[in-house]
PDB file of C-alpha atoms in Angstrom:
ATOM      1  CA  MET A   1      -6.658 -18.651  -9.564  1.00 56.00           C
ATOM      2  CA  LYS A   2      -3.644 -17.931  -7.132  1.00 80.00           C
ATOM      3  CA  ASP A   3      -4.536 -16.546  -3.625  1.00 94.00           C
ATOM      4  CA  SER A   4      -2.690 -13.669  -1.930  1.00 97.00           C
ATOM      5  CA  LEU A   5       0.688 -11.320  -3.533  1.00 98.00           C
ATOM      6  CA  VAL A   6       2.064  -8.998  -1.086  1.00 98.00           C
ATOM      7  CA  ILE A   7       3.884  -5.944  -2.845  1.00 98.00           C
ATOM      8  CA  ILE A   8       6.592  -4.395  -1.050  1.00 97.00           C
ATOM      9  CA  PRO A   9       8.391  -1.414  -3.259  1.00 95.00           C
ATOM     10  CA  THR A  10      12.162  -0.824  -2.076  1.00 95.00           C
ATOM     11  CA  TYR A  11      14.813   1.706  -2.664  1.00 92.00           C
ATOM     12  CA  ASN A  12      18.174   0.873  -0.244  1.00 92.00           C
ATOM     13  CA  GLU A  13      16.304  -1.425   2.247  1.00 93.00           C
ATOM     14  CA  LYS A  14      19.117  -3.872   2.680  1.00 94.00           C
ATOM     15  CA  GLU A  15      19.067  -3.644   6.343  1.00 93.00           C
ATOM     16  CA  ASN A  16      15.531  -4.740   6.377  1.00 94.00           C
ATOM     17  CA  ILE A  17      14.739  -6.830   3.224  1.00 96.00           C
ATOM     18  CA  GLU A  18      16.119 -10.297   4.221  1.00 96.00           C
ATOM     19  CA  ALA A  19      14.401 -10.121   7.750  1.00 96.00           C
ATOM     20  CA  MET A  20      11.056  -8.958   5.961  1.00 97.00           C
ATOM     21  CA  VAL A  21      11.150 -11.599   3.353  1.00 97.00           C
ATOM     22  CA  ARG A  22      11.529 -14.380   6.155  1.00 97.00           C
ATOM     23  CA  LYS A  23       9.094 -12.970   8.227  1.00 97.00           C
ATOM     24  CA  VAL A  24       6.390 -12.968   5.643  1.00 97.00           C
ATOM     25  CA  MET A  25       7.156 -16.420   4.606  1.00 97.00           C
ATOM     26  CA  SER A  26       6.953 -18.005   7.911  1.00 97.00           C
ATOM     27  CA  LEU A  27       3.391 -16.648   8.321  1.00 97.00           C
ATOM     28  CA  SER A  28       0.546 -18.965   8.601  1.00 93.00           C
ATOM     29  CA  HIS A  29      -1.098 -18.275   5.443  1.00 95.00           C
ATOM     30  CA  PRO A  30       0.985 -19.042   2.357  1.00 95.00           C
ATOM     31  CA  PHE A  31       1.639 -14.959   1.258  1.00 97.00           C
ATOM     32  CA  GLU A  32       3.791 -15.060  -1.983  1.00 97.00           C
ATOM     33  CA  LEU A  33       5.831 -11.725  -2.025  1.00 98.00           C
ATOM     34  CA  LEU A  34       6.874  -9.509  -5.070  1.00 98.00           C
ATOM     35  CA  ILE A  35       9.518  -6.854  -4.444  1.00 97.00           C
ATOM     36  CA  ILE A  36       9.704  -3.896  -6.683  1.00 97.00           C
ATOM     37  CA  ASP A  37      13.290  -2.362  -6.290  1.00 96.00           C
ATOM     38  CA  ASP A  38      13.968   0.819  -8.201  1.00 93.00           C
ATOM     39  CA  ASP A  39      17.860  -0.024  -8.859  1.00 91.00           C
ATOM     40  CA  SER A  40      18.842   0.428  -5.371  1.00 93.00           C
ATOM     41  CA  PRO A  41      22.483   0.967  -5.266  1.00 94.00           C
ATOM     42  CA  ASP A  42      23.039  -0.505  -1.797  1.00 93.00           C
ATOM     43  CA  GLY A  43      22.257  -3.973  -3.636  1.00 93.00           C
ATOM     44  CA  THR A  44      18.829  -4.451  -2.193  1.00 95.00           C
ATOM     45  CA  ALA A  45      17.839  -6.630  -5.295  1.00 96.00           C
ATOM     46  CA  ASP A  46      20.895  -8.770  -4.829  1.00 96.00           C
ATOM     47  CA  ILE A  47      19.855  -9.800  -1.497  1.00 97.00           C
ATOM     48  CA  VAL A  48      16.337 -10.712  -2.883  1.00 97.00           C
ATOM     49  CA  ARG A  49      17.660 -12.765  -5.970  1.00 97.00           C
ATOM     50  CA  ALA A  50      19.772 -14.770  -3.119  1.00 97.00           C
ATOM     51  CA  LEU A  51      16.456 -15.646  -1.083  1.00 97.00           C
ATOM     52  CA  GLN A  52      14.930 -16.512  -4.424  1.00 97.00           C
ATOM     53  CA  GLN A  53      17.072 -19.578  -4.119  1.00 97.00           C
ATOM     54  CA  GLU A  54      15.321 -20.479  -0.679  1.00 97.00           C
ATOM     55  CA  PHE A  55      11.862 -19.502  -1.579  1.00 97.00           C
ATOM     56  CA  PRO A  56      11.584 -20.093  -5.601  1.00 95.00           C
ATOM     57  CA  GLU A  57       7.700 -20.182  -5.844  1.00 94.00           C
ATOM     58  CA  ARG A  58       7.060 -17.582  -3.384  1.00 97.00           C
ATOM     59  CA  LEU A  59       9.492 -14.829  -3.860  1.00 98.00           C
ATOM     60  CA  HIS A  60       9.219 -12.521  -6.575  1.00 97.00           C
ATOM     61  CA  LEU A  61      11.677  -9.720  -8.027  1.00 97.00           C
ATOM     62  CA  GLU A  62      10.742  -6.970 -10.346  1.00 97.00           C
ATOM     63  CA  THR A  63      13.737  -4.375 -11.091  1.00 96.00           C
ATOM     64  CA  ARG A  64      13.248  -0.846 -12.520  1.00 94.00           C
ATOM     65  CA  GLN A  65      15.880   1.389 -13.797  1.00 90.00           C
ATOM     66  CA  GLY A  66      15.870   4.504 -11.474  1.00 81.00           C
ATOM     67  CA  LYS A  67      13.693   5.768  -8.400  1.00 81.00           C
ATOM     68  CA  LEU A  68      10.465   6.239 -10.253  1.00 81.00           C
ATOM     69  CA  GLY A  69       7.916   7.067  -7.135  1.00 83.00           C
ATOM     70  CA  LEU A  70       5.775   4.668  -5.049  1.00 87.00           C
ATOM     71  CA  GLY A  71       2.863   5.269  -6.757  1.00 90.00           C
ATOM     72  CA  THR A  72       4.312   3.578  -9.886  1.00 92.00           C
ATOM     73  CA  ALA A  73       5.719   1.028  -8.104  1.00 94.00           C
ATOM     74  CA  TYR A  74       2.494  -0.145  -6.658  1.00 95.00           C
ATOM     75  CA  ILE A  75       0.744   0.219 -10.272  1.00 95.00           C
ATOM     76  CA  HIS A  76       3.377  -1.857 -11.676  1.00 95.00           C
ATOM     77  CA  GLY A  77       2.914  -4.629  -8.783  1.00 97.00           C
ATOM     78  CA  PHE A  78      -0.902  -4.199  -9.488  1.00 97.00           C
ATOM     79  CA  LYS A  79      -0.669  -4.921 -13.119  1.00 97.00           C
ATOM     80  CA  TYR A  80       1.756  -7.854 -11.939  1.00 97.00           C
ATOM     81  CA  ALA A  81      -0.703  -9.238  -9.920  1.00 97.00           C
ATOM     82  CA  LEU A  82      -3.709  -9.082 -11.942  1.00 97.00           C
ATOM     83  CA  ARG A  83      -2.080 -10.634 -14.731  1.00 96.00           C
ATOM     84  CA  HIS A  84      -0.676 -13.289 -12.857  1.00 96.00           C
ATOM     85  CA  GLY A  85      -4.314 -14.043 -11.161  1.00 96.00           C
ATOM     86  CA  TYR A  86      -3.725 -13.108  -7.473  1.00 97.00           C
ATOM     87  CA  GLU A  87      -7.321 -12.854  -5.866  1.00 97.00           C
ATOM     88  CA  TYR A  88      -5.959 -10.771  -2.952  1.00 98.00           C
ATOM     89  CA  ILE A  89      -3.267  -8.182  -3.309  1.00 98.00           C
ATOM     90  CA  PHE A  90      -1.537  -6.575  -0.463  1.00 98.00           C
ATOM     91  CA  GLU A  91       0.819  -3.436  -0.257  1.00 97.00           C
ATOM     92  CA  MET A  92       2.876  -2.625   2.738  1.00 96.00           C
ATOM     93  CA  ASP A  93       6.436  -1.128   3.301  1.00 93.00           C
ATOM     94  CA  ALA A  94       9.751  -3.201   4.047  1.00 93.00           C
ATOM     95  CA  ASP A  95      11.032  -1.006   7.231  1.00 91.00           C
ATOM     96  CA  PHE A  96       8.743  -3.014   9.467  1.00 91.00           C
ATOM     97  CA  SER A  97       6.615  -0.035  10.196  1.00 91.00           C
ATOM     98  CA  HIS A  98       3.858  -2.575   9.018  1.00 93.00           C
ATOM     99  CA  ASN A  99       3.970  -5.555  11.233  1.00 94.00           C
ATOM    100  CA  PRO A 100       3.766  -8.827   8.982  1.00 96.00           C
ATOM    101  CA  LYS A 101       1.668 -10.353  11.589  1.00 96.00           C
ATOM    102  CA  ASP A 102      -1.033  -8.039  10.708  1.00 96.00           C
ATOM    103  CA  LEU A 103      -1.078  -9.163   6.677  1.00 97.00           C
ATOM    104  CA  VAL A 104      -3.132 -12.300   8.513  1.00 97.00           C
ATOM    105  CA  ARG A 105      -5.916  -9.867   9.843  1.00 97.00           C
ATOM    106  CA  LEU A 106      -6.246  -7.713   6.602  1.00 98.00           C
ATOM    107  CA  TYR A 107      -6.459 -11.112   4.504  1.00 98.00           C
ATOM    108  CA  ALA A 108      -9.550 -12.410   7.106  1.00 97.00           C
ATOM    109  CA  ALA A 109     -11.286  -8.913   6.416  1.00 98.00           C
ATOM    110  CA  CYS A 110     -11.525  -9.656   2.774  1.00 98.00           C
ATOM    111  CA  ALA A 111     -11.429 -13.390   2.308  1.00 97.00           C
ATOM    112  CA  LYS A 112     -13.754 -14.359   5.431  1.00 96.00           C
ATOM    113  CA  GLY A 113     -15.648 -10.986   6.022  1.00 97.00           C
ATOM    114  CA  GLY A 114     -16.569 -10.063   2.936  1.00 96.00           C
ATOM    115  CA  TYR A 115     -14.936  -6.880   2.455  1.00 98.00           C
ATOM    116  CA  ASP A 116     -13.174  -5.167  -0.971  1.00 98.00           C
ATOM    117  CA  VAL A 117     -10.720  -3.585   0.654  1.00 98.00           C
ATOM    118  CA  ALA A 118      -8.912  -3.807   3.921  1.00 98.00           C
ATOM    119  CA  ILE A 119      -6.710  -0.929   5.563  1.00 97.00           C
ATOM    120  CA  GLY A 120      -4.294  -1.140   8.060  1.00 96.00           C
ATOM    121  CA  SER A 121      -5.370   1.883  10.245  1.00 94.00           C
ATOM    122  CA  ARG A 122      -3.324   3.954  12.631  1.00 91.00           C
ATOM    123  CA  TYR A 123      -6.303   6.150  13.661  1.00 91.00           C
ATOM    124  CA  SER A 124      -9.230   4.092  13.667  1.00 86.00           C
ATOM    125  CA  GLN A 125      -8.985   3.517  17.572  1.00 85.00           C
ATOM    126  CA  GLY A 126      -7.287   6.167  18.878  1.00 74.00           C
ATOM    127  CA  VAL A 127      -3.803   6.931  17.411  1.00 82.00           C
ATOM    128  CA  ASN A 128      -1.709   3.991  17.294  1.00 80.00           C
ATOM    129  CA  VAL A 129       1.809   5.283  16.438  1.00 82.00           C
ATOM    130  CA  ILE A 130       5.264   4.508  17.980  1.00 83.00           C
ATOM    131  CA  ASN A 131       8.616   6.413  17.826  1.00 79.00           C
ATOM    132  CA  TRP A 132       7.172   9.156  15.664  1.00 79.00           C
ATOM    133  CA  PRO A 133       7.478  12.932  16.681  1.00 82.00           C
ATOM    134  CA  MET A 134       4.568  14.628  18.149  1.00 86.00           C
ATOM    135  CA  SER A 135       4.922  17.050  15.066  1.00 82.00           C
ATOM    136  CA  ARG A 136       4.649  14.175  12.411  1.00 79.00           C
ATOM    137  CA  VAL A 137       1.939  12.693  14.341  1.00 82.00           C
ATOM    138  CA  LEU A 138       0.188  15.614  14.470  1.00 85.00           C
ATOM    139  CA  MET A 139       0.589  16.250  10.692  1.00 81.00           C
ATOM    140  CA  SER A 140      -0.205  12.932   9.585  1.00 81.00           C
ATOM    141  CA  TYR A 141      -3.421  13.092  11.730  1.00 84.00           C
ATOM    142  CA  PHE A 142      -4.797  16.186  10.642  1.00 86.00           C
ATOM    143  CA  ALA A 143      -3.925  15.491   7.213  1.00 85.00           C
ATOM    144  CA  SER A 144      -6.139  12.485   7.186  1.00 86.00           C
ATOM    145  CA  ALA A 145      -8.834  14.712   8.925  1.00 89.00           C
ATOM    146  CA  TYR A 146      -8.460  17.336   5.920  1.00 91.00           C
ATOM    147  CA  VAL A 147      -9.045  14.593   3.596  1.00 91.00           C
ATOM    148  CA  ARG A 148     -11.960  13.176   5.269  1.00 92.00           C
ATOM    149  CA  LEU A 149     -13.683  16.831   5.131  1.00 93.00           C
ATOM    150  CA  ILE A 150     -12.811  17.513   1.460  1.00 93.00           C
ATOM    151  CA  THR A 151     -13.456  14.087   0.047  1.00 93.00           C
ATOM    152  CA  GLY A 152     -16.503  12.747   2.354  1.00 94.00           C
ATOM    153  CA  MET A 153     -14.799   9.423   2.875  1.00 95.00           C
ATOM    154  CA  PRO A 154     -15.843   7.808   6.208  1.00 94.00           C
ATOM    155  CA  ILE A 155     -12.089   6.496   6.742  1.00 95.00           C
ATOM    156  CA  ALA A 156      -9.854   7.528   9.868  1.00 93.00           C
ATOM    157  CA  ASP A 157      -6.620   6.731   8.000  1.00 93.00           C
ATOM    158  CA  THR A 158      -6.931   8.145   4.623  1.00 91.00           C
ATOM    159  CA  THR A 159      -3.072   8.155   3.962  1.00 88.00           C
ATOM    160  CA  ALA A 160      -2.470   4.644   5.228  1.00 92.00           C
ATOM    161  CA  GLY A 161      -0.085   2.353   3.180  1.00 92.00           C
ATOM    162  CA  PHE A 162      -1.075  -1.007   4.484  1.00 96.00           C
ATOM    163  CA  LYS A 163      -3.857  -2.467   2.548  1.00 97.00           C
ATOM    164  CA  CYS A 164      -5.283  -5.573   1.027  1.00 98.00           C
ATOM    165  CA  TYR A 165      -7.355  -5.405  -1.941  1.00 98.00           C
ATOM    166  CA  ARG A 166      -9.813  -7.700  -3.824  1.00 98.00           C
ATOM    167  CA  ARG A 167      -8.790  -8.337  -7.500  1.00 96.00           C
ATOM    168  CA  LYS A 168     -12.065  -6.761  -8.687  1.00 97.00           C
ATOM    169  CA  VAL A 169     -11.144  -3.591  -7.108  1.00 97.00           C
ATOM    170  CA  LEU A 170      -8.018  -3.148  -8.939  1.00 97.00           C
ATOM    171  CA  GLU A 171      -9.821  -4.283 -12.086  1.00 96.00           C
ATOM    172  CA  THR A 172     -12.613  -1.551 -11.865  1.00 96.00           C
ATOM    173  CA  ILE A 173      -9.990   1.320 -10.954  1.00 93.00           C
ATOM    174  CA  GLN A 174      -8.435   2.659 -14.157  1.00 89.00           C
ATOM    175  CA  LEU A 175      -4.898   1.944 -13.137  1.00 93.00           C
ATOM    176  CA  ASN A 176      -3.363   4.013 -16.270  1.00 90.00           C
ATOM    177  CA  LYS A 177      -5.295   6.965 -14.706  1.00 87.00           C
ATOM    178  CA  ILE A 178      -4.156   7.022 -11.578  1.00 89.00           C
ATOM    179  CA  ARG A 179      -2.261  10.887 -11.012  1.00 83.00           C
ATOM    180  CA  PHE A 180      -0.215  10.604  -8.172  1.00 84.00           C
ATOM    181  CA  VAL A 181       3.023   9.047  -7.676  1.00 78.00           C
ATOM    182  CA  GLY A 182       4.039   9.872  -3.996  1.00 75.00           C
ATOM    183  CA  TYR A 183       1.965   9.338  -1.052  1.00 73.00           C
ATOM    184  CA  ALA A 184      -0.861  11.109  -2.341  1.00 84.00           C
ATOM    185  CA  PHE A 185      -1.373   7.953  -4.076  1.00 89.00           C
ATOM    186  CA  GLN A 186      -2.686   6.200  -1.294  1.00 91.00           C
ATOM    187  CA  ILE A 187      -5.416   8.684  -0.955  1.00 92.00           C
ATOM    188  CA  GLU A 188      -6.445   8.502  -4.719  1.00 93.00           C
ATOM    189  CA  MET A 189      -6.670   4.806  -4.574  1.00 95.00           C
ATOM    190  CA  LYS A 190      -8.846   4.917  -1.443  1.00 96.00           C
ATOM    191  CA  PHE A 191     -11.062   7.590  -2.904  1.00 95.00           C
ATOM    192  CA  LEU A 192     -11.600   5.380  -6.086  1.00 95.00           C
ATOM    193  CA  ALA A 193     -12.555   2.477  -3.996  1.00 96.00           C
ATOM    194  CA  TYR A 194     -14.997   4.362  -2.123  1.00 96.00           C
ATOM    195  CA  LYS A 195     -16.431   6.401  -5.188  1.00 95.00           C
ATOM    196  CA  TYR A 196     -16.778   2.960  -6.801  1.00 95.00           C
ATOM    197  CA  GLY A 197     -19.049   1.883  -4.043  1.00 95.00           C
ATOM    198  CA  PHE A 198     -16.591  -1.131  -2.502  1.00 97.00           C
ATOM    199  CA  LYS A 199     -16.996  -2.331   0.758  1.00 97.00           C
ATOM    200  CA  ILE A 200     -14.043  -0.767   3.062  1.00 98.00           C
ATOM    201  CA  LYS A 201     -12.799  -2.061   6.359  1.00 97.00           C
ATOM    202  CA  GLU A 202     -10.479  -0.442   8.775  1.00 97.00           C
ATOM    203  CA  VAL A 203      -8.167  -2.748  10.730  1.00 96.00           C
ATOM    204  CA  SER A 204      -6.517  -1.225  13.687  1.00 94.00           C
ATOM    205  CA  ILE A 205      -2.827  -1.407  13.452  1.00 94.00           C
ATOM    206  CA  ILE A 206       0.114  -0.355  15.385  1.00 91.00           C
ATOM    207  CA  PHE A 207       2.300   1.410  13.436  1.00 90.00           C
ATOM    208  CA  THR A 208       6.202   1.508  14.397  1.00 88.00           C
ATOM    209  CA  ASP A 209       8.655   3.893  12.782  1.00 80.00           C
ATOM    210  CA  ARG A 210      11.537   2.532  11.114  1.00 57.00           C
ATOM    211  CA  THR A 211      14.569   1.503  13.188  1.00 62.00           C
ATOM    212  CA  LYS A 212      17.176   0.331  10.222  1.00 60.00           C
ATOM    213  CA  GLY A 213      17.705   2.554   7.170  1.00 50.00           C
ATOM    214  CA  GLU A 214      16.352   6.192   6.185  1.00 58.00           C
ATOM    215  CA  SER A 215      12.686   7.195   5.995  1.00 52.00           C
ATOM    216  CA  LYS A 216      11.550   8.602   2.408  1.00 51.00           C
ATOM    217  CA  MET A 217       8.870  10.726   4.050  1.00 53.00           C
ATOM    218  CA  SER A 218       9.144  14.588   3.791  1.00 53.00           C
ATOM    219  CA  LYS A 219       6.955  17.736   4.364  1.00 59.00           C
ATOM    220  CA  GLY A 220       6.883  18.051   0.742  1.00 61.00           C
ATOM    221  CA  ILE A 221       5.152  14.871   0.244  1.00 62.00           C
ATOM    222  CA  PHE A 222       2.254  15.689   2.698  1.00 63.00           C
ATOM    223  CA  LYS A 223       2.170  19.315   0.842  1.00 69.00           C
ATOM    224  CA  GLU A 224       1.662  17.318  -2.390  1.00 69.00           C
ATOM    225  CA  ALA A 225      -1.193  15.189  -0.811  1.00 69.00           C
ATOM    226  CA  VAL A 226      -2.943  18.311   0.515  1.00 71.00           C
ATOM    227  CA  LEU A 227      -2.872  20.254  -2.682  1.00 79.00           C
ATOM    228  CA  GLY A 228      -3.571  17.535  -4.991  1.00 85.00           C
ATOM    229  CA  VAL A 229      -6.983  16.356  -2.775  1.00 90.00           C
ATOM    230  CA  LEU A 230      -8.730  19.192  -3.904  1.00 88.00           C
ATOM    231  CA  LYS A 231      -7.820  18.789  -7.680  1.00 87.00           C
ATOM    232  CA  MET A 232      -8.506  15.098  -7.232  1.00 90.00           C
ATOM    233  CA  LYS A 233     -12.308  15.885  -5.758  1.00 91.00           C
ATOM    234  CA  ILE A 234     -12.901  18.459  -8.392  1.00 88.00           C
ATOM    235  CA  ARG A 235     -11.947  16.066 -10.974  1.00 88.00           C
ATOM    236  CA  SER A 236     -14.168  13.526  -9.704  1.00 91.00           C
ATOM    237  CA  PHE A 237     -17.296  15.689 -10.631  1.00 89.00           C
ATOM    238  CA  PHE A 238     -16.776  15.114 -14.048  1.00 86.00           C
ATOM    239  CA  ARG A 239     -16.226  11.291 -14.022  1.00 87.00           C
ATOM    240  CA  HIS A 240     -18.576   8.377 -14.017  1.00 86.00           C
ATOM    241  CA  PHE A 241     -18.006   5.468 -11.025  1.00 89.00           C
ATOM    242  CA  ASP A 242     -20.101   2.801 -12.717  1.00 83.00           C
ATOM    243  CA  ARG A 243     -18.875  -0.853 -11.755  1.00 79.00           C
ATOM    244  CA  TYR A 244     -21.231  -2.484 -14.490  1.00 63.00           C
TER     245      TYR A 244
END
């Protein structure tokens, strides 16, 4: 069985992708990396193909036709990881808002600490966010508080997108039934892991807003998450969460 696969969805990330690939490849743990590119017009996939000549065994690329959404990109990546036998599956952003060095800490939480899901958390020890305007910090922080209130999840950073899963989590969660495709996808994945009774650990990180490229975040994305959480909670009353 293969060990660790890091999944990074990309759309117009030519300014970040080479540096990100090289950083992940330089870490002490031999992570493999899967880039899922949604037909970026800026040539992101071409940069990855060139780097595959340098890292042929560890760098993988899947391209999709059109911008199909963050959630569907990760589900595509999860299914790839399960087909190819990886034990630890990670998700992170391409723009260095997530520090690649923290991959090692997330891996340790699952591989050595015995947790099923490790979350790179901005809010488990105060508010660890750099370069965000206060309005965005407050929107994100209180969105997480709202999600905790509705769902009952004991997770400080419910919208975090930097995570490690053991493969058994992704095998148990019915990926074809995931409803959200935007950032609410991150909430739904945590909620399902929580409802199935998996052991979840928050690992405190420092989140730094991107310095290169354009953000895909918007108020509409948060609105989708806030409204969708109520529907997600109601649907859970009519679903069984038996792992065995």
